């Protein structure tokens, strides 16, 4: 469907920006984004959660003219993905 396809493309664009929070080279994981169609899950270490929130907020601001009702829900400090 057209709207899901557009949403999937935007989600991939956001995922590329989110990956920038992961240090290059060999290191611990700081963020592990997973894209499913038009949804992005991005568990991260607590020390970068504010940076992740900023990336997402900026993405929404940049894309709201294209998708007026664009909004992204987020949760912090979940014990597991089951709390989503």
Short mmCIF file of C-alpha atoms in Angstrom, two decimals:
data_model
loop_
_atom_site.label_atom_id
_atom_site.label_comp_id
_atom_site.label_asym_id
_atom_site.label_seq_id
_atom_site.Cartn_x
_atom_site.Cartn_y
_atom_site.Cartn_z
CA UNK A 1 0.00 0.00 0.00
CA UNK A 2 1.24 3.50 -0.83
CA UNK A 3 1.09 4.89 2.71
CA UNK A 4 2.84 1.85 4.21
CA UNK A 5 5.52 2.00 1.54
CA UNK A 6 6.14 5.68 2.29
CA UNK A 7 6.19 4.95 6.01
CA UNK A 8 8.69 2.15 5.45
CA UNK A 9 10.96 4.48 3.50
CA UNK A 10 10.81 7.14 6.22
CA UNK A 11 11.48 4.52 8.88
CA UNK A 12 14.59 3.38 7.02
CA UNK A 13 15.77 7.00 6.82
CA UNK A 14 15.32 7.33 10.59
CA UNK A 15 17.09 4.02 11.16
CA UNK A 16 20.12 5.30 9.21
CA UNK A 17 20.24 8.36 11.49
CA UNK A 18 19.84 6.22 14.61
CA UNK A 19 22.76 3.99 13.56
CA UNK A 20 25.00 7.06 13.78
CA UNK A 21 24.77 6.72 17.58
CA UNK A 22 26.65 3.39 17.42
CA UNK A 23 30.43 3.93 17.60
CA UNK A 24 32.40 2.74 14.58
CA UNK A 25 34.73 -0.20 14.91
CA UNK A 26 34.87 -2.87 17.56
CA UNK A 27 32.97 -1.81 20.67
CA UNK A 28 30.03 -2.70 22.86
CA UNK A 29 26.57 -2.26 21.40
CA UNK A 30 25.09 1.11 22.32
CA UNK A 31 22.03 0.82 20.10
CA UNK A 32 20.44 -2.05 18.18
CA UNK A 33 17.74 -0.76 15.83
CA UNK A 34 15.36 -3.23 14.19
CA UNK A 35 13.10 -2.16 11.33
CA UNK A 36 9.82 -4.02 10.70
CA UNK A 37 7.92 -2.61 7.68
CA UNK A 38 7.04 0.87 8.96
CA UNK A 39 8.07 0.47 12.59
CA UNK A 40 11.46 0.97 14.23
CA UNK A 41 12.51 -0.56 17.52
CA UNK A 42 15.77 0.84 18.88
CA UNK A 43 16.86 -0.49 22.27
CA UNK A 44 19.88 1.40 23.55
CA UNK A 45 22.09 1.84 26.56
CA UNK A 46 20.70 4.36 29.07
CA UNK A 47 23.59 6.77 28.53
CA UNK A 48 22.52 7.48 24.94
CA UNK A 49 18.75 7.51 25.43
CA UNK A 50 18.64 11.32 25.45
CA UNK A 51 20.68 11.41 22.22
CA UNK A 52 18.26 8.93 20.64
CA UNK A 53 15.30 11.03 21.74
CA UNK A 54 16.89 14.10 20.13
CA UNK A 55 17.47 12.26 16.84
CA UNK A 56 13.83 11.13 16.77
CA UNK A 57 12.46 14.58 17.69
CA UNK A 58 14.56 16.23 14.96
CA UNK A 59 13.41 13.63 12.43
CA UNK A 60 9.77 14.34 13.24
CA UNK A 61 10.29 18.11 12.89
CA UNK A 62 12.06 17.66 9.55
CA UNK A 63 9.30 15.44 8.13
CA UNK A 64 6.09 16.94 9.54
CA UNK A 65 5.59 19.12 6.48
CA UNK A 66 5.44 15.98 4.33
CA UNK A 67 3.34 13.97 6.81
CA UNK A 68 1.36 16.44 8.90
CA UNK A 69 0.17 13.90 11.46
CA UNK A 70 3.62 12.34 11.91
CA UNK A 71 4.31 11.36 15.48
CA UNK A 72 6.54 8.80 17.08
CA UNK A 73 5.88 7.16 20.42
CA UNK A 74 8.79 6.14 22.56
CA UNK A 75 9.37 4.44 25.88
CA UNK A 76 12.34 4.52 28.16
CA UNK A 77 13.58 2.09 30.79
CA UNK A 78 11.63 -0.98 29.66
CA UNK A 79 12.88 -4.25 31.13
CA UNK A 80 12.09 -6.15 27.90
CA UNK A 81 10.49 -5.72 24.49
CA UNK A 82 7.38 -7.37 25.92
CA UNK A 83 6.53 -4.04 27.57
CA UNK A 84 6.21 -2.36 24.15
#
